[in-house]
PDB file of C-alpha atoms and ligand atoms in Angstrom:
ATOM      1  CA  MET A   1      26.139  -5.453 -11.513  1.00 79.00           C
ATOM      2  CA  SER A   2      24.915  -2.658 -13.998  1.00 94.00           C
ATOM      3  CA  GLU A   3      26.584   0.812 -13.671  1.00 95.00           C
ATOM      4  CA  ILE A   4      23.641   2.627 -12.690  1.00 96.00           C
ATOM      5  CA  VAL A   5      23.054  -0.096  -9.830  1.00 97.00           C
ATOM      6  CA  GLU A   6      26.758   0.522  -8.877  1.00 96.00           C
ATOM      7  CA  GLN A   7      26.074   4.191  -8.530  1.00 97.00           C
ATOM      8  CA  ILE A   8      22.994   3.892  -6.681  1.00 98.00           C
ATOM      9  CA  GLN A   9      24.726   1.574  -4.115  1.00 97.00           C
ATOM     10  CA  LYS A  10      27.557   3.838  -3.735  1.00 96.00           C
ATOM     11  CA  LEU A  11      25.620   6.952  -3.153  1.00 97.00           C
ATOM     12  CA  LYS A  12      23.287   5.038  -0.847  1.00 97.00           C
ATOM     13  CA  LYS A  13      26.490   4.396   1.485  1.00 96.00           C
ATOM     14  CA  GLN A  14      27.501   7.847   1.167  1.00 97.00           C
ATOM     15  CA  ARG A  15      24.178   9.217   2.071  1.00 97.00           C
ATOM     16  CA  ASN A  16      23.478   6.731   4.777  1.00 97.00           C
ATOM     17  CA  ALA A  17      20.217   6.030   2.975  1.00 97.00           C
ATOM     18  CA  VAL A  18      17.811   2.988   3.049  1.00 97.00           C
ATOM     19  CA  ILE A  19      15.879   2.279  -0.225  1.00 97.00           C
ATOM     20  CA  LEU A  20      11.989   0.893   0.713  1.00 97.00           C
ATOM     21  CA  GLY A  21       9.981  -0.218  -2.243  1.00 97.00           C
ATOM     22  CA  HIS A  22       6.563  -1.387  -2.309  1.00 97.00           C
ATOM     23  CA  ASN A  23       5.578  -4.903  -3.781  1.00 97.00           C
ATOM     24  CA  TYR A  24       4.212  -2.961  -6.858  1.00 98.00           C
ATOM     25  CA  GLN A  25       7.548  -1.283  -8.051  1.00 98.00           C
ATOM     26  CA  LEU A  26       9.158  -2.173 -11.312  1.00 98.00           C
ATOM     27  CA  PRO A  27      11.105  -5.333 -10.855  1.00 98.00           C
ATOM     28  CA  GLU A  28      14.637  -3.640 -11.200  1.00 97.00           C
ATOM     29  CA  VAL A  29      13.487  -1.124  -8.534  1.00 98.00           C
ATOM     30  CA  GLN A  30      12.477  -4.034  -6.311  1.00 98.00           C
ATOM     31  CA  ASP A  31      15.672  -5.538  -6.814  1.00 97.00           C
ATOM     32  CA  ILE A  32      17.850  -2.509  -5.379  1.00 97.00           C
ATOM     33  CA  ALA A  33      15.701  -2.004  -2.551  1.00 97.00           C
ATOM     34  CA  ASP A  34      16.881  -2.683   0.974  1.00 97.00           C
ATOM     35  CA  PHE A  35      13.374  -3.867   1.979  1.00 97.00           C
ATOM     36  CA  VAL A  36      10.401  -4.664  -0.109  1.00 97.00           C
ATOM     37  CA  GLY A  37       6.876  -4.812   1.441  1.00 95.00           C
ATOM     38  CA  ASP A  38       3.431  -3.782   1.716  1.00 91.00           C
ATOM     39  CA  SER A  39       1.996  -0.649   3.098  1.00 90.00           C
ATOM     40  CA  LEU A  40       2.130  -1.797   6.799  1.00 85.00           C
ATOM     41  CA  GLY A  41       5.745  -3.352   6.541  1.00 89.00           C
ATOM     42  CA  LEU A  42       7.068  -0.161   4.754  1.00 91.00           C
ATOM     43  CA  SER A  43       5.679   1.975   7.696  1.00 87.00           C
ATOM     44  CA  LEU A  44       7.247  -0.288  10.214  1.00 88.00           C
ATOM     45  CA  LYS A  45      10.519  -0.025   8.495  1.00 91.00           C
ATOM     46  CA  ALA A  46      10.507   3.659   8.073  1.00 91.00           C
ATOM     47  CA  HIS A  47       9.653   3.899  11.810  1.00 89.00           C
ATOM     48  CA  GLU A  48      12.687   1.803  12.842  1.00 90.00           C
ATOM     49  CA  THR A  49      15.384   2.389  10.523  1.00 93.00           C
ATOM     50  CA  SER A  50      18.593   4.111  11.758  1.00 93.00           C
ATOM     51  CA  ALA A  51      19.317   5.535   8.122  1.00 96.00           C
ATOM     52  CA  SER A  52      19.460   9.303   7.938  1.00 96.00           C
ATOM     53  CA  VAL A  53      17.717   9.129   4.417  1.00 97.00           C
ATOM     54  CA  ILE A  54      14.895   7.113   3.232  1.00 97.00           C
ATOM     55  CA  VAL A  55      14.391   6.805  -0.588  1.00 97.00           C
ATOM     56  CA  PHE A  56      10.668   5.630  -0.920  1.00 97.00           C
ATOM     57  CA  CYS A  57      10.144   3.894  -4.256  1.00 98.00           C
ATOM     58  CA  GLY A  58       6.342   4.007  -3.870  1.00 97.00           C
ATOM     59  CA  VAL A  59       3.545   6.649  -4.140  1.00 98.00           C
ATOM     60  CA  ARG A  60       3.329  10.030  -2.339  1.00 97.00           C
ATOM     61  CA  PHE A  61       1.057   8.861   0.535  1.00 97.00           C
ATOM     62  CA  MET A  62       3.616   6.248   1.563  1.00 96.00           C
ATOM     63  CA  ALA A  63       6.642   8.788   1.625  1.00 96.00           C
ATOM     64  CA  GLU A  64       4.352  11.197   3.515  1.00 97.00           C
ATOM     65  CA  THR A  65       3.608   8.615   6.059  1.00 95.00           C
ATOM     66  CA  ALA A  66       7.444   7.864   6.412  1.00 95.00           C
ATOM     67  CA  ALA A  67       8.252  11.580   6.688  1.00 95.00           C
ATOM     68  CA  ILE A  68       5.349  11.935   9.456  1.00 96.00           C
ATOM     69  CA  ILE A  69       6.521   8.877  11.531  1.00 93.00           C
ATOM     70  CA  SER A  70      10.362   9.738  11.104  1.00 93.00           C
ATOM     71  CA  PRO A  71      10.440  13.519  11.108  1.00 93.00           C
ATOM     72  CA  ASP A  72      14.215  13.584  11.946  1.00 93.00           C
ATOM     73  CA  LYS A  73      14.934  11.758   8.398  1.00 95.00           C
ATOM     74  CA  THR A  74      15.095  13.111   4.982  1.00 97.00           C
ATOM     75  CA  VAL A  75      12.534  11.307   2.999  1.00 97.00           C
ATOM     76  CA  LEU A  76      12.837  11.347  -0.908  1.00 98.00           C
ATOM     77  CA  LEU A  77      10.063  10.202  -3.353  1.00 98.00           C
ATOM     78  CA  PRO A  78      12.118   9.769  -6.815  1.00 98.00           C
ATOM     79  CA  ASP A  79       9.029  11.044  -8.716  1.00 98.00           C
ATOM     80  CA  ALA A  80       7.182  13.821  -6.990  1.00 97.00           C
ATOM     81  CA  GLN A  81       4.139  13.209  -9.459  1.00 97.00           C
ATOM     82  CA  ALA A  82       3.768   9.713  -8.162  1.00 98.00           C
ATOM     83  CA  GLY A  83       0.343  10.111  -6.616  1.00 98.00           C
ATOM     84  CA  CYS A  84      -2.610   7.895  -5.659  1.00 98.00           C
ATOM     85  CA  PRO A  85      -6.014   8.434  -7.190  1.00 98.00           C
ATOM     86  CA  LEU A  86      -7.687   6.713  -4.323  1.00 98.00           C
ATOM     87  CA  ALA A  87      -6.039   9.097  -1.954  1.00 98.00           C
ATOM     88  CA  GLU A  88      -7.639  11.836  -3.743  1.00 97.00           C
ATOM     89  CA  MET A  89     -11.071  10.667  -3.283  1.00 98.00           C
ATOM     90  CA  ILE A  90     -11.685  12.056   0.143  1.00 97.00           C
ATOM     91  CA  SER A  91     -10.973  15.700   1.231  1.00 97.00           C
ATOM     92  CA  VAL A  92     -10.764  17.295   4.447  1.00 97.00           C
ATOM     93  CA  ALA A  93     -14.033  19.067   3.676  1.00 97.00           C
ATOM     94  CA  GLU A  94     -15.814  15.909   2.820  1.00 97.00           C
ATOM     95  CA  LEU A  95     -14.519  13.937   5.668  1.00 97.00           C
ATOM     96  CA  ARG A  96     -15.553  16.852   7.948  1.00 97.00           C
ATOM     97  CA  GLU A  97     -19.185  16.690   6.577  1.00 97.00           C
ATOM     98  CA  LEU A  98     -19.313  13.085   7.161  1.00 97.00           C
ATOM     99  CA  LYS A  99     -18.223  13.485  10.772  1.00 97.00           C
ATOM    100  CA  ALA A 100     -20.786  16.189  11.179  1.00 97.00           C
ATOM    101  CA  ALA A 101     -23.513  13.814  10.001  1.00 97.00           C
ATOM    102  CA  HIS A 102     -22.331  11.387  12.484  1.00 97.00           C
ATOM    103  CA  PRO A 103     -21.056  13.062  15.716  1.00 96.00           C
ATOM    104  CA  GLY A 104     -19.087  11.088  18.111  1.00 95.00           C
ATOM    105  CA  VAL A 105     -18.467   8.490  15.681  1.00 98.00           C
ATOM    106  CA  PRO A 106     -14.509   7.337  15.339  1.00 97.00           C
ATOM    107  CA  VAL A 107     -12.925   7.574  11.982  1.00 98.00           C
ATOM    108  CA  VAL A 108     -10.644   5.025  10.329  1.00 98.00           C
ATOM    109  CA  CYS A 109      -8.625   6.045   7.463  1.00 97.00           C
ATOM    110  CA  TYR A 110      -7.008   3.647   5.100  1.00 97.00           C
ATOM    111  CA  ILE A 111      -3.376   4.472   4.760  1.00 96.00           C
ATOM    112  CA  ASN A 112      -3.974   5.598   1.080  1.00 97.00           C
ATOM    113  CA  THR A 113      -4.879   9.122   2.229  1.00 97.00           C
ATOM    114  CA  ASN A 114      -3.362  12.398   2.093  1.00 97.00           C
ATOM    115  CA  ALA A 115      -1.712  13.585   5.504  1.00 97.00           C
ATOM    116  CA  ASP A 116      -4.401  16.303   6.088  1.00 97.00           C
ATOM    117  CA  VAL A 117      -6.936  13.666   6.037  1.00 98.00           C
ATOM    118  CA  LYS A 118      -4.943  11.501   8.331  1.00 97.00           C
ATOM    119  CA  ALA A 119      -4.794  14.364  10.570  1.00 97.00           C
ATOM    120  CA  GLU A 120      -8.864  14.245  10.979  1.00 97.00           C
ATOM    121  CA  CYS A 121      -8.885  10.615  11.704  1.00 97.00           C
ATOM    122  CA  ASP A 122      -8.789   8.539  14.906  1.00 96.00           C
ATOM    123  CA  LEU A 123      -6.735   5.676  13.480  1.00 96.00           C
ATOM    124  CA  CYS A 124      -5.194   4.682  10.449  1.00 96.00           C
ATOM    125  CA  CYS A 125      -5.233   1.087   8.957  1.00 96.00           C
ATOM    126  CA  THR A 126      -3.605  -0.863   5.933  1.00 94.00           C
ATOM    127  CA  SER A 127      -5.220  -3.664   3.890  1.00 94.00           C
ATOM    128  CA  ALA A 128      -3.436  -5.952   6.351  1.00 92.00           C
ATOM    129  CA  ASN A 129      -4.878  -4.815   9.568  1.00 94.00           C
ATOM    130  CA  ALA A 130      -8.185  -3.047   8.635  1.00 96.00           C
ATOM    131  CA  LEU A 131     -10.442  -5.651  10.328  1.00 96.00           C
ATOM    132  CA  GLU A 132      -8.250  -5.758  13.250  1.00 95.00           C
ATOM    133  CA  ILE A 133      -8.119  -1.810  13.419  1.00 96.00           C
ATOM    134  CA  VAL A 134     -11.889  -1.480  13.153  1.00 96.00           C
ATOM    135  CA  GLU A 135     -12.530  -4.248  15.915  1.00 95.00           C
ATOM    136  CA  SER A 136     -10.097  -2.449  18.363  1.00 94.00           C
ATOM    137  CA  LEU A 137     -12.612   0.534  18.523  1.00 95.00           C
ATOM    138  CA  GLU A 138     -15.223   0.341  21.331  1.00 95.00           C
ATOM    139  CA  SER A 139     -17.756   1.935  19.044  1.00 97.00           C
ATOM    140  CA  GLU A 140     -20.500   0.109  17.149  1.00 97.00           C
ATOM    141  CA  GLU A 141     -20.303   2.652  14.499  1.00 98.00           C
ATOM    142  CA  VAL A 142     -17.145   3.391  12.610  1.00 98.00           C
ATOM    143  CA  ILE A 143     -16.627   5.943   9.805  1.00 98.00           C
ATOM    144  CA  PHE A 144     -14.196   4.188   7.313  1.00 98.00           C
ATOM    145  CA  VAL A 145     -12.652   6.179   4.441  1.00 98.00           C
ATOM    146  CA  PRO A 146     -11.932   6.386   1.612  1.00 98.00           C
ATOM    147  CA  ASP A 147     -12.037   2.846   0.053  1.00 98.00           C
ATOM    148  CA  LYS A 148     -15.739   1.627  -0.403  1.00 98.00           C
ATOM    149  CA  TYR A 149     -14.377  -1.959  -1.480  1.00 98.00           C
ATOM    150  CA  LEU A 150     -12.024  -2.355   1.365  1.00 98.00           C
ATOM    151  CA  GLY A 151     -14.610  -1.138   3.649  1.00 98.00           C
ATOM    152  CA  SER A 152     -17.340  -3.578   2.225  1.00 98.00           C
ATOM    153  CA  TYR A 153     -14.736  -6.260   2.755  1.00 98.00           C
ATOM    154  CA  VAL A 154     -14.347  -5.529   6.532  1.00 98.00           C
ATOM    155  CA  GLN A 155     -18.231  -4.699   6.700  1.00 98.00           C
ATOM    156  CA  GLU A 156     -18.658  -8.564   5.690  1.00 97.00           C
ATOM    157  CA  LYS A 157     -16.494  -9.945   8.673  1.00 96.00           C
ATOM    158  CA  THR A 158     -17.532  -7.211  11.508  1.00 97.00           C
ATOM    159  CA  LYS A 159     -20.718  -7.007  13.372  1.00 97.00           C
ATOM    160  CA  LYS A 160     -20.025  -3.293  13.609  1.00 98.00           C
ATOM    161  CA  HIS A 161     -21.804  -0.907  11.358  1.00 98.00           C
ATOM    162  CA  LEU A 162     -19.438   1.036   8.965  1.00 98.00           C
ATOM    163  CA  ILE A 163     -20.224   4.227   7.227  1.00 98.00           C
ATOM    164  CA  LEU A 164     -18.132   3.984   4.218  1.00 98.00           C
ATOM    165  CA  GLY A 165     -16.425   6.564   1.860  1.00 97.00           C
ATOM    166  CA  LYS A 166     -16.887   6.585  -1.900  1.00 96.00           C
ATOM    167  CA  GLY A 167     -13.403   5.902  -3.173  1.00 98.00           C
ATOM    168  CA  PHE A 168     -11.765   3.154  -5.131  1.00 98.00           C
ATOM    169  CA  CYS A 169      -8.560   2.040  -6.532  1.00 98.00           C
ATOM    170  CA  PRO A 170      -8.787   2.284 -10.200  1.00 98.00           C
ATOM    171  CA  THR A 171      -6.043  -0.185 -10.743  1.00 98.00           C
ATOM    172  CA  HIS A 172      -7.995  -2.894  -8.915  1.00 97.00           C
ATOM    173  CA  GLN A 173     -11.218  -2.397 -10.851  1.00 97.00           C
ATOM    174  CA  VAL A 174     -10.122  -4.121 -14.131  1.00 97.00           C
ATOM    175  CA  PHE A 175     -10.711  -7.522 -13.055  1.00 98.00           C
ATOM    176  CA  THR A 176     -13.840  -9.443 -14.640  1.00 97.00           C
ATOM    177  CA  VAL A 177     -15.289 -12.687 -13.209  1.00 97.00           C
ATOM    178  CA  GLU A 178     -15.461 -13.901 -16.833  1.00 97.00           C
ATOM    179  CA  GLU A 179     -11.714 -13.684 -17.272  1.00 97.00           C
ATOM    180  CA  ILE A 180     -11.057 -15.428 -13.931  1.00 97.00           C
ATOM    181  CA  ALA A 181     -13.084 -18.210 -14.925  1.00 97.00           C
ATOM    182  CA  ALA A 182     -11.217 -18.510 -18.256  1.00 98.00           C
ATOM    183  CA  LEU A 183      -7.962 -18.483 -16.538  1.00 98.00           C
ATOM    184  CA  LYS A 184      -9.125 -20.972 -13.955  1.00 97.00           C
ATOM    185  CA  ALA A 185     -10.037 -23.241 -16.934  1.00 97.00           C
ATOM    186  CA  GLU A 186      -6.625 -22.652 -18.671  1.00 97.00           C
ATOM    187  CA  TYR A 187      -4.859 -23.610 -15.302  1.00 97.00           C
ATOM    188  CA  PRO A 188      -6.832 -26.356 -13.546  1.00 95.00           C
ATOM    189  CA  GLY A 189      -6.250 -26.210  -9.864  1.00 95.00           C
ATOM    190  CA  ALA A 190      -4.933 -22.674  -9.875  1.00 98.00           C
ATOM    191  CA  LEU A 191      -5.500 -20.865  -6.675  1.00 98.00           C
ATOM    192  CA  PHE A 192      -7.115 -17.178  -7.341  1.00 98.00           C
ATOM    193  CA  MET A 193      -5.887 -14.638  -4.636  1.00 98.00           C
ATOM    194  CA  ILE A 194      -7.077 -11.186  -4.659  1.00 98.00           C
ATOM    195  CA  HIS A 195      -6.650  -7.756  -3.178  1.00 98.00           C
ATOM    196  CA  PRO A 196      -9.714  -6.395  -0.998  1.00 97.00           C
ATOM    197  CA  GLU A 197      -9.514  -3.474  -2.910  1.00 97.00           C
ATOM    198  CA  THR A 198     -11.799  -5.148  -5.419  1.00 97.00           C
ATOM    199  CA  ASN A 199     -15.647  -5.573  -5.643  1.00 94.00           C
ATOM    200  CA  PRO A 200     -17.397  -8.346  -3.845  1.00 97.00           C
ATOM    201  CA  ASP A 201     -18.320 -10.281  -7.015  1.00 96.00           C
ATOM    202  CA  LEU A 202     -14.513 -10.900  -7.401  1.00 97.00           C
ATOM    203  CA  ARG A 203     -13.850 -11.729  -3.792  1.00 97.00           C
ATOM    204  CA  ALA A 204     -16.447 -14.043  -3.842  1.00 97.00           C
ATOM    205  CA  VAL A 205     -14.706 -16.357  -6.429  1.00 97.00           C
ATOM    206  CA  ALA A 206     -11.358 -16.028  -4.695  1.00 97.00           C
ATOM    207  CA  ASP A 207      -9.495 -18.677  -2.802  1.00 97.00           C
ATOM    208  CA  TYR A 208      -7.746 -15.891  -0.742  1.00 97.00           C
ATOM    209  CA  VAL A 209      -8.446 -12.301  -0.136  1.00 97.00           C
ATOM    210  CA  GLY A 210      -5.816 -10.259   1.419  1.00 96.00           C
ATOM    211  CA  GLY A 211      -3.167  -7.347   0.923  1.00 95.00           C
ATOM    212  CA  THR A 212       0.221  -7.766  -0.863  1.00 95.00           C
ATOM    213  CA  GLY A 213       1.886  -9.038   2.525  1.00 94.00           C
ATOM    214  CA  GLY A 214      -0.865 -11.667   3.059  1.00 95.00           C
ATOM    215  CA  MET A 215      -0.477 -13.014  -0.472  1.00 97.00           C
ATOM    216  CA  ARG A 216       3.342 -13.374  -0.040  1.00 96.00           C
ATOM    217  CA  VAL A 217       2.347 -15.757   3.062  1.00 96.00           C
ATOM    218  CA  PHE A 218      -0.448 -17.474   0.983  1.00 98.00           C
ATOM    219  CA  ALA A 219       2.033 -18.091  -1.893  1.00 98.00           C
ATOM    220  CA  ARG A 220       4.679 -19.387   0.327  1.00 97.00           C
ATOM    221  CA  ASN A 221       2.283 -21.964   2.062  1.00 97.00           C
ATOM    222  CA  ASN A 222       0.549 -23.326  -1.031  1.00 97.00           C
ATOM    223  CA  PRO A 223       1.918 -25.246  -4.130  1.00 95.00           C
ATOM    224  CA  GLY A 224      -0.109 -23.085  -6.666  1.00 87.00           C
ATOM    225  CA  PRO A 225      -0.443 -22.284  -9.372  1.00 97.00           C
ATOM    226  CA  PHE A 226      -1.763 -18.952  -8.620  1.00 98.00           C
ATOM    227  CA  ILE A 227      -3.870 -16.439 -10.470  1.00 98.00           C
ATOM    228  CA  VAL A 228      -2.852 -13.089  -8.950  1.00 98.00           C
ATOM    229  CA  GLY A 229      -5.602 -10.448  -8.553  1.00 98.00           C
ATOM    230  CA  THR A 230      -3.654  -7.262  -7.819  1.00 98.00           C
ATOM    231  CA  GLU A 231      -1.233  -5.001  -9.392  1.00 98.00           C
ATOM    232  CA  VAL A 232       1.173  -6.726 -11.815  1.00 98.00           C
ATOM    233  CA  GLY A 233       4.363  -5.668 -10.120  1.00 97.00           C
ATOM    234  CA  MET A 234       3.398  -8.379  -7.281  1.00 97.00           C
ATOM    235  CA  LEU A 235       4.136 -11.165  -9.830  1.00 98.00           C
ATOM    236  CA  HIS A 236       8.079 -10.281  -9.667  1.00 97.00           C
ATOM    237  CA  ARG A 237       7.991 -10.565  -5.710  1.00 96.00           C
ATOM    238  CA  LEU A 238       6.280 -13.607  -5.745  1.00 97.00           C
ATOM    239  CA  GLU A 239       8.395 -15.119  -8.434  1.00 97.00           C
ATOM    240  CA  GLN A 240      11.420 -14.284  -6.683  1.00 96.00           C
ATOM    241  CA  GLU A 241      10.270 -15.611  -3.278  1.00 96.00           C
ATOM    242  CA  ASN A 242       8.741 -18.874  -4.808  1.00 97.00           C
ATOM    243  CA  PRO A 243      11.199 -20.389  -7.595  1.00 96.00           C
ATOM    244  CA  GLY A 244       9.376 -22.878  -9.669  1.00 95.00           C
ATOM    245  CA  LYS A 245       5.890 -21.892  -8.664  1.00 97.00           C
ATOM    246  CA  LEU A 246       3.677 -20.576 -11.389  1.00 98.00           C
ATOM    247  CA  PHE A 247       2.115 -16.997 -11.006  1.00 98.00           C
ATOM    248  CA  VAL A 248      -0.324 -15.857 -13.810  1.00 98.00           C
ATOM    249  CA  PRO A 249      -1.766 -12.147 -13.637  1.00 98.00           C
ATOM    250  CA  ALA A 250      -5.565 -12.177 -13.263  1.00 98.00           C
ATOM    251  CA  SER A 251      -5.357  -9.069 -15.835  1.00 98.00           C
ATOM    252  CA  GLU A 252      -2.527  -7.694 -17.486  1.00 97.00           C
ATOM    253  CA  ARG A 253      -4.248  -4.526 -17.433  1.00 98.00           C
ATOM    254  CA  ALA A 254      -3.678  -4.101 -13.739  1.00 98.00           C
ATOM    255  CA  VAL A 255      -0.820  -1.677 -13.694  1.00 98.00           C
ATOM    256  CA  CYS A 256      -0.592   1.193 -11.460  1.00 98.00           C
ATOM    257  CA  PRO A 257       0.767   4.224 -13.619  1.00 98.00           C
ATOM    258  CA  ASN A 258       2.026   5.849 -10.594  1.00 98.00           C
ATOM    259  CA  MET A 259       4.040   3.086  -9.039  1.00 98.00           C
ATOM    260  CA  LYS A 260       5.646   2.688 -12.462  1.00 98.00           C
ATOM    261  CA  LYS A 261       6.865   6.346 -12.263  1.00 98.00           C
ATOM    262  CA  ILE A 262       9.831   5.255  -9.975  1.00 98.00           C
ATOM    263  CA  THR A 263      12.894   4.114 -12.286  1.00 98.00           C
ATOM    264  CA  LEU A 264      16.338   3.219 -11.536  1.00 98.00           C
ATOM    265  CA  GLU A 265      17.250   6.836 -12.958  1.00 98.00           C
ATOM    266  CA  LYS A 266      14.966   8.666 -10.858  1.00 98.00           C
ATOM    267  CA  VAL A 267      16.324   6.708  -7.592  1.00 98.00           C
ATOM    268  CA  LEU A 268      20.001   7.792  -8.783  1.00 98.00           C
ATOM    269  CA  TRP A 269      18.920  11.449  -9.464  1.00 98.00           C
ATOM    270  CA  ALA A 270      17.169  11.585  -6.094  1.00 98.00           C
ATOM    271  CA  LEU A 271      20.277  10.503  -4.344  1.00 98.00           C
ATOM    272  CA  GLU A 272      22.469  12.777  -6.330  1.00 97.00           C
ATOM    273  CA  ASP A 273      20.276  15.816  -5.654  1.00 97.00           C
ATOM    274  CA  MET A 274      18.782  14.716  -2.311  1.00 98.00           C
ATOM    275  CA  GLN A 275      15.349  15.788  -4.139  1.00 96.00           C
ATOM    276  CA  PRO A 276      12.250  15.605  -4.098  1.00 98.00           C
ATOM    277  CA  VAL A 277      12.005  15.795  -0.431  1.00 98.00           C
ATOM    278  CA  ILE A 278       8.526  15.008   0.967  1.00 97.00           C
ATOM    279  CA  THR A 279       7.716  17.055   3.998  1.00 96.00           C
ATOM    280  CA  VAL A 280       4.468  17.406   6.072  1.00 97.00           C
ATOM    281  CA  GLU A 281       3.728  20.908   7.807  1.00 96.00           C
ATOM    282  CA  GLU A 282       2.778  21.281  11.449  1.00 96.00           C
ATOM    283  CA  PRO A 283       0.055  20.958  12.812  1.00 97.00           C
ATOM    284  CA  THR A 284      -0.856  18.402  10.350  1.00 97.00           C
ATOM    285  CA  ALA A 285       2.155  16.125  10.836  1.00 97.00           C
ATOM    286  CA  SER A 286       1.630  15.841  14.586  1.00 97.00           C
ATOM    287  CA  LEU A 287      -1.912  15.312  14.363  1.00 97.00           C
ATOM    288  CA  ALA A 288      -1.689  12.560  11.455  1.00 97.00           C
ATOM    289  CA  ARG A 289       1.212  10.943  13.556  1.00 96.00           C
ATOM    290  CA  ARG A 290      -1.266  10.000  16.330  1.00 96.00           C
ATOM    291  CA  SER A 291      -3.368   7.924  13.954  1.00 95.00           C
ATOM    292  CA  ILE A 292      -0.530   6.207  12.326  1.00 95.00           C
ATOM    293  CA  GLU A 293       1.258   5.626  15.676  1.00 92.00           C
ATOM    294  CA  ARG A 294      -2.018   4.088  17.086  1.00 94.00           C
ATOM    295  CA  MET A 295      -1.990   1.801  14.247  1.00 93.00           C
ATOM    296  CA  LEU A 296       1.542   0.873  14.488  1.00 90.00           C
ATOM    297  CA  ALA A 297       1.064   0.303  18.464  1.00 89.00           C
ATOM    298  CA  ILE A 298      -1.616  -2.325  17.750  1.00 85.00           C
ATOM    299  CA  ASN A 299       0.626  -4.077  15.193  1.00 70.00           C
ATOM    300  CA  THR A 300       3.746  -4.134  17.068  1.00 59.00           C
ATOM    301  CA  GLN A 301       2.534  -5.318  20.488  1.00 49.00           C
TER     302      GLN A 301
HETATM  303  P1  13P B   1      -0.880  -3.169   0.252  1.00 93.18           P
HETATM  304  O1  13P B   1       0.533  -3.568  -0.106  1.00 93.18           O
HETATM  305  O2  13P B   1      -0.623  -2.596   1.901  1.00 93.18           O
HETATM  306  O3  13P B   1      -1.578  -4.573   0.294  1.00 93.18           O
HETATM  307  O4  13P B   1      -1.708  -2.167  -0.375  1.00 93.18           O
HETATM  308  C1  13P B   1      -1.447  -2.051  -1.677  1.00 93.18           C
HETATM  309  C2  13P B   1      -2.014  -1.000  -2.217  1.00 93.18           C
HETATM  310  O5  13P B   1      -3.200  -0.968  -2.850  1.00 93.18           O
HETATM  311  C3  13P B   1      -1.536   0.284  -2.310  1.00 93.18           C
HETATM  312  O6  13P B   1      -2.313   1.126  -2.850  1.00 93.18           O
END
């Protein structure tokens, strides 16, 4: 074990901390996490942990979600600048405008939103449960923000009419149908999996469409090889869990610069200094908690 990993493990015990890491984290960060998962799995872990401190190796909206659902815990985000451009693509003012234009229509917000936006929504969702969450509503119309691509994916699968936001994840826009065709020719029989945050042309040529949690199940249940259409950190997770299977990135350009801001050094410093702490002010926290807890209730039934 390297010296820094030893220091992190020691401090983690002293602080009664748990380290949660998203599937897109750097390999060495994934390797020191107590739990690595998708947005839904991480929210559930943050909800049920008995630790006093959560070190969240991910981006800000994930740490905010943990702070909202576990208000009695200290949530640390090792780099306070690790944001999410998609989450910035809808503001409270824009959402209020959308709600005013569609009075009485319920709002589902992707978990990739800031806390003040979650506070304005009826229900939260992740890529793992977006369709299920939309279908859980009685209304025939649903406002879905901010991801237009995830929204269009759900729209393909539901009879409800979705009013979509205009946001998108830049990291998931780098794939091209031409490059996928070239990879398929290079790796005959390869299965192409892709995240629903991508455009419909790409999803149309995929063998599997799903969030990072779904991809892990798909990889477990199939022989591969696999072409992985999401952020490249996912390859480490998949390789760890499936020794001997081949995983090829759909694009080396699919790198989320924010996820990559979290390093082992920053995890250590966060535990040493108990900084940066992520908090969400009231009444935003209580209002946002309702939309997150409604989602978790559906997924833990
Ligand atoms: P999931 O891990 O929930 O699929 O989401 C990944 C993501 O796009 C985070 O922005």
